[in-house]
PDB file of C-alpha atoms in Angstrom:
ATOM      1  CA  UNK A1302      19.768  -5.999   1.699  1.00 32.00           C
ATOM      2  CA  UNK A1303      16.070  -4.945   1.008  1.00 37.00           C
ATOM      3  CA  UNK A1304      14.686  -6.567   4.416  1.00 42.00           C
ATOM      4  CA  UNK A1305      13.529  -5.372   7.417  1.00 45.00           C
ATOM      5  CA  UNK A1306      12.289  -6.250  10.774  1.00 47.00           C
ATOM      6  CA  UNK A1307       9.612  -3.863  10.582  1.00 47.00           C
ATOM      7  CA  UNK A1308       6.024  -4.703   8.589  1.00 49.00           C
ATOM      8  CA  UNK A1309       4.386  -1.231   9.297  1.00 60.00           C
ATOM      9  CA  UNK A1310       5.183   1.732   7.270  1.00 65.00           C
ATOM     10  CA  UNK A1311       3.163   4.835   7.875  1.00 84.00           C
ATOM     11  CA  UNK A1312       2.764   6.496   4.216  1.00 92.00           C
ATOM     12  CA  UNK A1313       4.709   9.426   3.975  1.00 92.00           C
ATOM     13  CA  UNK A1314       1.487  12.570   4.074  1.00 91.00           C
ATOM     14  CA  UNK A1315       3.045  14.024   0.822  1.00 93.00           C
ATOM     15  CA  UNK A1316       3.001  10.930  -0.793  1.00 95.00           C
ATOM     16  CA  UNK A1317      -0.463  10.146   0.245  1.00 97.00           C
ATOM     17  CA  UNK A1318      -1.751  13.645  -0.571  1.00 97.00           C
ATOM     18  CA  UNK A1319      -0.784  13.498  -3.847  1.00 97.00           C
ATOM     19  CA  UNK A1320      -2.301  10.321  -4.781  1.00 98.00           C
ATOM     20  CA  UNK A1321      -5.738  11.478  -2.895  1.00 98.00           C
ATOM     21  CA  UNK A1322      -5.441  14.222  -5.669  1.00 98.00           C
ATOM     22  CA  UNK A1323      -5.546  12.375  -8.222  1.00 98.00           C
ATOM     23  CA  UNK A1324      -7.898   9.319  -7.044  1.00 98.00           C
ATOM     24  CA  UNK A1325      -9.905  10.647  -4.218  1.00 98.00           C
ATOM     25  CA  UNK A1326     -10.109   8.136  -1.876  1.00 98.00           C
ATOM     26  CA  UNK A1327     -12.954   6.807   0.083  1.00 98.00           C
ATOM     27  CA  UNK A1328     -11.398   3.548   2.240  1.00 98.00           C
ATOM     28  CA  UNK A1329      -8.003   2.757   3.448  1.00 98.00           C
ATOM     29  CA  UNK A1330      -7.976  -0.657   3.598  1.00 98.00           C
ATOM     30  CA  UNK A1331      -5.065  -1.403   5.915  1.00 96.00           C
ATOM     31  CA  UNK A1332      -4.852   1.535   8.577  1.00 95.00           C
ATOM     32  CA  UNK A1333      -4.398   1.907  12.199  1.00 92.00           C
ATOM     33  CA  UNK A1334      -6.579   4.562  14.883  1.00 93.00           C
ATOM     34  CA  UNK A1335      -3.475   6.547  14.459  1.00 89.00           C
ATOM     35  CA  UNK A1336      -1.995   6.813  10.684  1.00 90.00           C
ATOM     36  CA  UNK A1337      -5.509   6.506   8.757  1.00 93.00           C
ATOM     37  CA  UNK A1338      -5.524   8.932   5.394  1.00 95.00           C
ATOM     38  CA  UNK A1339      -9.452   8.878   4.797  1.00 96.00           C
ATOM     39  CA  UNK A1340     -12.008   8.828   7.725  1.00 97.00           C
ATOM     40  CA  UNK A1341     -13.617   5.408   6.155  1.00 98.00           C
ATOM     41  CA  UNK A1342     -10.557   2.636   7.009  1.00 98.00           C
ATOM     42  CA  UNK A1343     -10.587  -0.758   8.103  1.00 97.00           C
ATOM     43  CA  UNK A1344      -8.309  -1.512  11.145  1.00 95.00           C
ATOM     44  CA  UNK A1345      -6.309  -5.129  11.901  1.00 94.00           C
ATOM     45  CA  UNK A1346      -9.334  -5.248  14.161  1.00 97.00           C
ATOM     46  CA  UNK A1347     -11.169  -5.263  11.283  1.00 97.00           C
ATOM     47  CA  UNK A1348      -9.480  -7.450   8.869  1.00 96.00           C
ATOM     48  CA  UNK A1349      -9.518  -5.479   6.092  1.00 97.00           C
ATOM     49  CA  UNK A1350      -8.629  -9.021   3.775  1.00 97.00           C
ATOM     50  CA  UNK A1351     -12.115  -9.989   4.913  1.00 97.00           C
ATOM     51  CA  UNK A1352     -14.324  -6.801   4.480  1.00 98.00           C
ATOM     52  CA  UNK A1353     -16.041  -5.877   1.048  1.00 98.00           C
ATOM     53  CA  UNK A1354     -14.339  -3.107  -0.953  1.00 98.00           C
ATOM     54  CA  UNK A1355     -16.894  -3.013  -3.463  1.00 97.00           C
ATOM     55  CA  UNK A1356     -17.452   0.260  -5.134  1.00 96.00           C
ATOM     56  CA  UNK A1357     -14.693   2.200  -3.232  1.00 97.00           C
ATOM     57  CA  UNK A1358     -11.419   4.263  -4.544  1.00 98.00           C
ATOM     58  CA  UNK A1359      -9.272   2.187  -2.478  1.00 98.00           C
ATOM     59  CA  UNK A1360      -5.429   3.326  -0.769  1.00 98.00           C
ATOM     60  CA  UNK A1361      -4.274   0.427   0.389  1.00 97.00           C
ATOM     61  CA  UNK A1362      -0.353   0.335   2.399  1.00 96.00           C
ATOM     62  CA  UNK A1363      -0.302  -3.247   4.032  1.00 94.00           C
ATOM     63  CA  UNK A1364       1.691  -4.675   6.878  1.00 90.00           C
ATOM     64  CA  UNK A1365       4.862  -5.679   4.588  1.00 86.00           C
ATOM     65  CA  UNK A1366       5.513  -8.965   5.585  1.00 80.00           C
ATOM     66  CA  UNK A1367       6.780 -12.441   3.258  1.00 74.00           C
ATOM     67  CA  UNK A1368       3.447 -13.484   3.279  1.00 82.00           C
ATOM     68  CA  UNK A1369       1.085 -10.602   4.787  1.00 88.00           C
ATOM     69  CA  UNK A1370       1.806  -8.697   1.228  1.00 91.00           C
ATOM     70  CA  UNK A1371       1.195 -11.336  -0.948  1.00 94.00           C
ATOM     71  CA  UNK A1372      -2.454 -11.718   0.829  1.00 96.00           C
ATOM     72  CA  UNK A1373      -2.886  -8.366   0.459  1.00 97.00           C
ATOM     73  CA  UNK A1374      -2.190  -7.595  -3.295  1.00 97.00           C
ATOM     74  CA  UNK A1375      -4.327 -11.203  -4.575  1.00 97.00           C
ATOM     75  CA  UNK A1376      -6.631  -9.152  -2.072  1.00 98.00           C
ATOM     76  CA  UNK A1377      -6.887  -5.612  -4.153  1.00 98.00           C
ATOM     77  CA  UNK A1378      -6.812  -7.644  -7.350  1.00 97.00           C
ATOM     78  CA  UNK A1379      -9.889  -9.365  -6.369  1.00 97.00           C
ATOM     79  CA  UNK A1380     -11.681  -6.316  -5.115  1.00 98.00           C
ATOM     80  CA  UNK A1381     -10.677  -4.549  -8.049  1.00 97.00           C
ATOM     81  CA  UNK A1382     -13.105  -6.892 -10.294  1.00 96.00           C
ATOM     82  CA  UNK A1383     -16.167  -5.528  -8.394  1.00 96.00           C
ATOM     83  CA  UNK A1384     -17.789  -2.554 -10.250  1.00 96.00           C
ATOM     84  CA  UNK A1385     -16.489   0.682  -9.365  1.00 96.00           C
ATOM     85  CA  UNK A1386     -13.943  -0.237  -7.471  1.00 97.00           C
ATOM     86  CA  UNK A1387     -10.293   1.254  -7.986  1.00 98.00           C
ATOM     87  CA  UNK A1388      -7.289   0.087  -5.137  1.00 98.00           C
ATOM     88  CA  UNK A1389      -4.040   1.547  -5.570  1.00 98.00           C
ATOM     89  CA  UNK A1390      -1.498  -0.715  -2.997  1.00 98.00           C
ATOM     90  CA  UNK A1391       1.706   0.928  -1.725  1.00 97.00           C
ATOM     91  CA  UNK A1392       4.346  -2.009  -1.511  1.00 95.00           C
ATOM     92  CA  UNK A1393       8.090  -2.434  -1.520  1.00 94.00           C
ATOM     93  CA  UNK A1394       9.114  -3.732  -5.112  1.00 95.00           C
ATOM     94  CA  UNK A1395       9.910  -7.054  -5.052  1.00 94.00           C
ATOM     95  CA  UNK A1396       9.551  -8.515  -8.431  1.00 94.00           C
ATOM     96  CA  UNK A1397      10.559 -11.579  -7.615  1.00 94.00           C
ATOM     97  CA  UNK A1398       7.437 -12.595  -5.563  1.00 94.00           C
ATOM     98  CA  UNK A1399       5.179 -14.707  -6.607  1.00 95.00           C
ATOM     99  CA  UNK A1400       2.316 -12.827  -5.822  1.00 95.00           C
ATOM    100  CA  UNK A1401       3.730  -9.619  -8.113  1.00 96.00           C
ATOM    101  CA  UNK A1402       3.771 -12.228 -11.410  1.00 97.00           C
ATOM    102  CA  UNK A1403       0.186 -13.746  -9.785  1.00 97.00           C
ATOM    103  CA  UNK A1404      -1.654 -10.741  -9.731  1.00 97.00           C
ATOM    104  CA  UNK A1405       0.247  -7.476 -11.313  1.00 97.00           C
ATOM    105  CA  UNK A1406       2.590  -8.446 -13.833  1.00 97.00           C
ATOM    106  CA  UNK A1407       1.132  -8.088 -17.204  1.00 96.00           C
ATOM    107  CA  UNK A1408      -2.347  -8.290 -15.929  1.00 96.00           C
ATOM    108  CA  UNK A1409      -5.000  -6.337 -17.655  1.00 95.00           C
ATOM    109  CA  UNK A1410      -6.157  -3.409 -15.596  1.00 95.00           C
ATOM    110  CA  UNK A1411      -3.071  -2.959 -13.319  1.00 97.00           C
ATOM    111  CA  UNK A1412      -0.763  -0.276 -13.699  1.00 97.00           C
ATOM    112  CA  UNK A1413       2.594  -0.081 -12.033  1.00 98.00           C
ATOM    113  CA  UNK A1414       4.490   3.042 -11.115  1.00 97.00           C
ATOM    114  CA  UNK A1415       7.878   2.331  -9.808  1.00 97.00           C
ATOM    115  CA  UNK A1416       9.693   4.647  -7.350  1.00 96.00           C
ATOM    116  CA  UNK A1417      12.180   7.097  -7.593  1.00 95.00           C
ATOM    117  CA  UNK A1418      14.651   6.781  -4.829  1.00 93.00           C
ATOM    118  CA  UNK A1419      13.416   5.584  -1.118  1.00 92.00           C
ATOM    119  CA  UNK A1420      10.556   6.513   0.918  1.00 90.00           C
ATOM    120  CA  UNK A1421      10.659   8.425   4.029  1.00 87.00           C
ATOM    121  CA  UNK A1422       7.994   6.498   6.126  1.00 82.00           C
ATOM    122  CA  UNK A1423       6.658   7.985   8.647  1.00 79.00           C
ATOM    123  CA  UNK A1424       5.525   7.645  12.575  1.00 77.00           C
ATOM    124  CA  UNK A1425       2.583   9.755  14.034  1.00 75.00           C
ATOM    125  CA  UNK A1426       2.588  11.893  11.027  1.00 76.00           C
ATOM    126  CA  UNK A1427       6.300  12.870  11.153  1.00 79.00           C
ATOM    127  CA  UNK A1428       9.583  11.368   9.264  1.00 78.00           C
ATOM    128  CA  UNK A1429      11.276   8.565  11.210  1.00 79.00           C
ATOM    129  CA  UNK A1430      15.201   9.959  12.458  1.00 81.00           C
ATOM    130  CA  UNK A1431      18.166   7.997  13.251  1.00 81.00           C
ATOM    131  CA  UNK A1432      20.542   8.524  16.230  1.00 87.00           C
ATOM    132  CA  UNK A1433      22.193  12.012  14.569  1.00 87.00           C
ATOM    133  CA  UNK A1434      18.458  13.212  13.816  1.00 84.00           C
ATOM    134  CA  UNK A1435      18.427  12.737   9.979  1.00 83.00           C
ATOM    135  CA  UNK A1436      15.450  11.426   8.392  1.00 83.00           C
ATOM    136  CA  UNK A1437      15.709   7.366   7.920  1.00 84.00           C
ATOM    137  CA  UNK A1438      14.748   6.268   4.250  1.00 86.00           C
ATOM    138  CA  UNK A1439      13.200   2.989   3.447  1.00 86.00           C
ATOM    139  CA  UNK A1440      15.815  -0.607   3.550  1.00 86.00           C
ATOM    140  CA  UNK A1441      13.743  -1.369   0.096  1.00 90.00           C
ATOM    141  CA  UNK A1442      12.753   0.112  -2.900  1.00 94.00           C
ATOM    142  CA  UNK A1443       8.998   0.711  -3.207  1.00 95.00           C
ATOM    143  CA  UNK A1444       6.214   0.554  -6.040  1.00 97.00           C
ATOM    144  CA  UNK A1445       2.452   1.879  -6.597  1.00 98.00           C
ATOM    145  CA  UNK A1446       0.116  -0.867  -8.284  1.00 98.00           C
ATOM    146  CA  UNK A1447      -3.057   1.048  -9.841  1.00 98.00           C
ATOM    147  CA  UNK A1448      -5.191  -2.139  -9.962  1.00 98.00           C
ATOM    148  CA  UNK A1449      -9.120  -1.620 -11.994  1.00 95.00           C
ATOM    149  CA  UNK A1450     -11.319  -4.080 -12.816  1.00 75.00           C
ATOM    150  CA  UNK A1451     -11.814  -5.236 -16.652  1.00 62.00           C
TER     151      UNK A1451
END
């Protein structure tokens, strides 16, 4: 019911804009050529799960994958221990992972902000349509984790 065969989402721009807003971002840890929301951002070239985040305000919307997400949030609660450094991950909400009781629930310095509804990912910068041209909503609900070091 909340799976897909699809492990990139581009953030929706509103979404995204609003966040930068309130956090101003300086890296986006887990961006392509083509959907990056800040001109520092690491690349799969790059392997953002290996580079330092140190010291960054960090927007971080990972491939979505069993195990890809589960690297990537121990990932931004380990960089978020480094001084200065603030990531705020974009992922679908799957409670039952073990990586969400691992590394957000209840753990001091993260923050989670739960979803209203279903996101309207995008591609190239513009909503995703079906076959009859309305815009496609997310298979799964999704959640914001505010993680900051202690």
């Amino acid at each position: 019911m909340f799976s897909s065969d699809k492990n990139d989402w581009e953030t929706p721009q509103d979404l995204f804009d609003e966040l930068n807003r309130q956090y101003h971002f300086t890296l986006d840890a887990a961006a392509s050529h083509d959907n990056h929301k800040v001109d520092r951002y690491f690349t799969e070239e790059d392997d953002g799960l290996s580079q330092d985040w140190g010291g960054e305000t960090v927007f971080c919307n990972p491939p979505y994958g069993n195990k890809e997400t589960g690297l990537w949030t121990k990932k931004c609660f380990e960089e978020a221990q480094k001084p200065g450094t603030t990531v705020v991950l974009l992922i679908p909400a799957r409670t039952d992972r073990a990586s969400f009781h691992d590394f957000i629930y209840n753990k001091p310095g993260v923050t989670v902000k739960f979803l209203r509804g279903r996101l309207a990912f995008e591609i190239g910068g513009k909503p995703i349509l079906d076959k009859s041209g309305s815009v496609t909503k997310a298979p799964f609900p999704s959640m914001l984790i505010e993680f900051k070091g202690t």
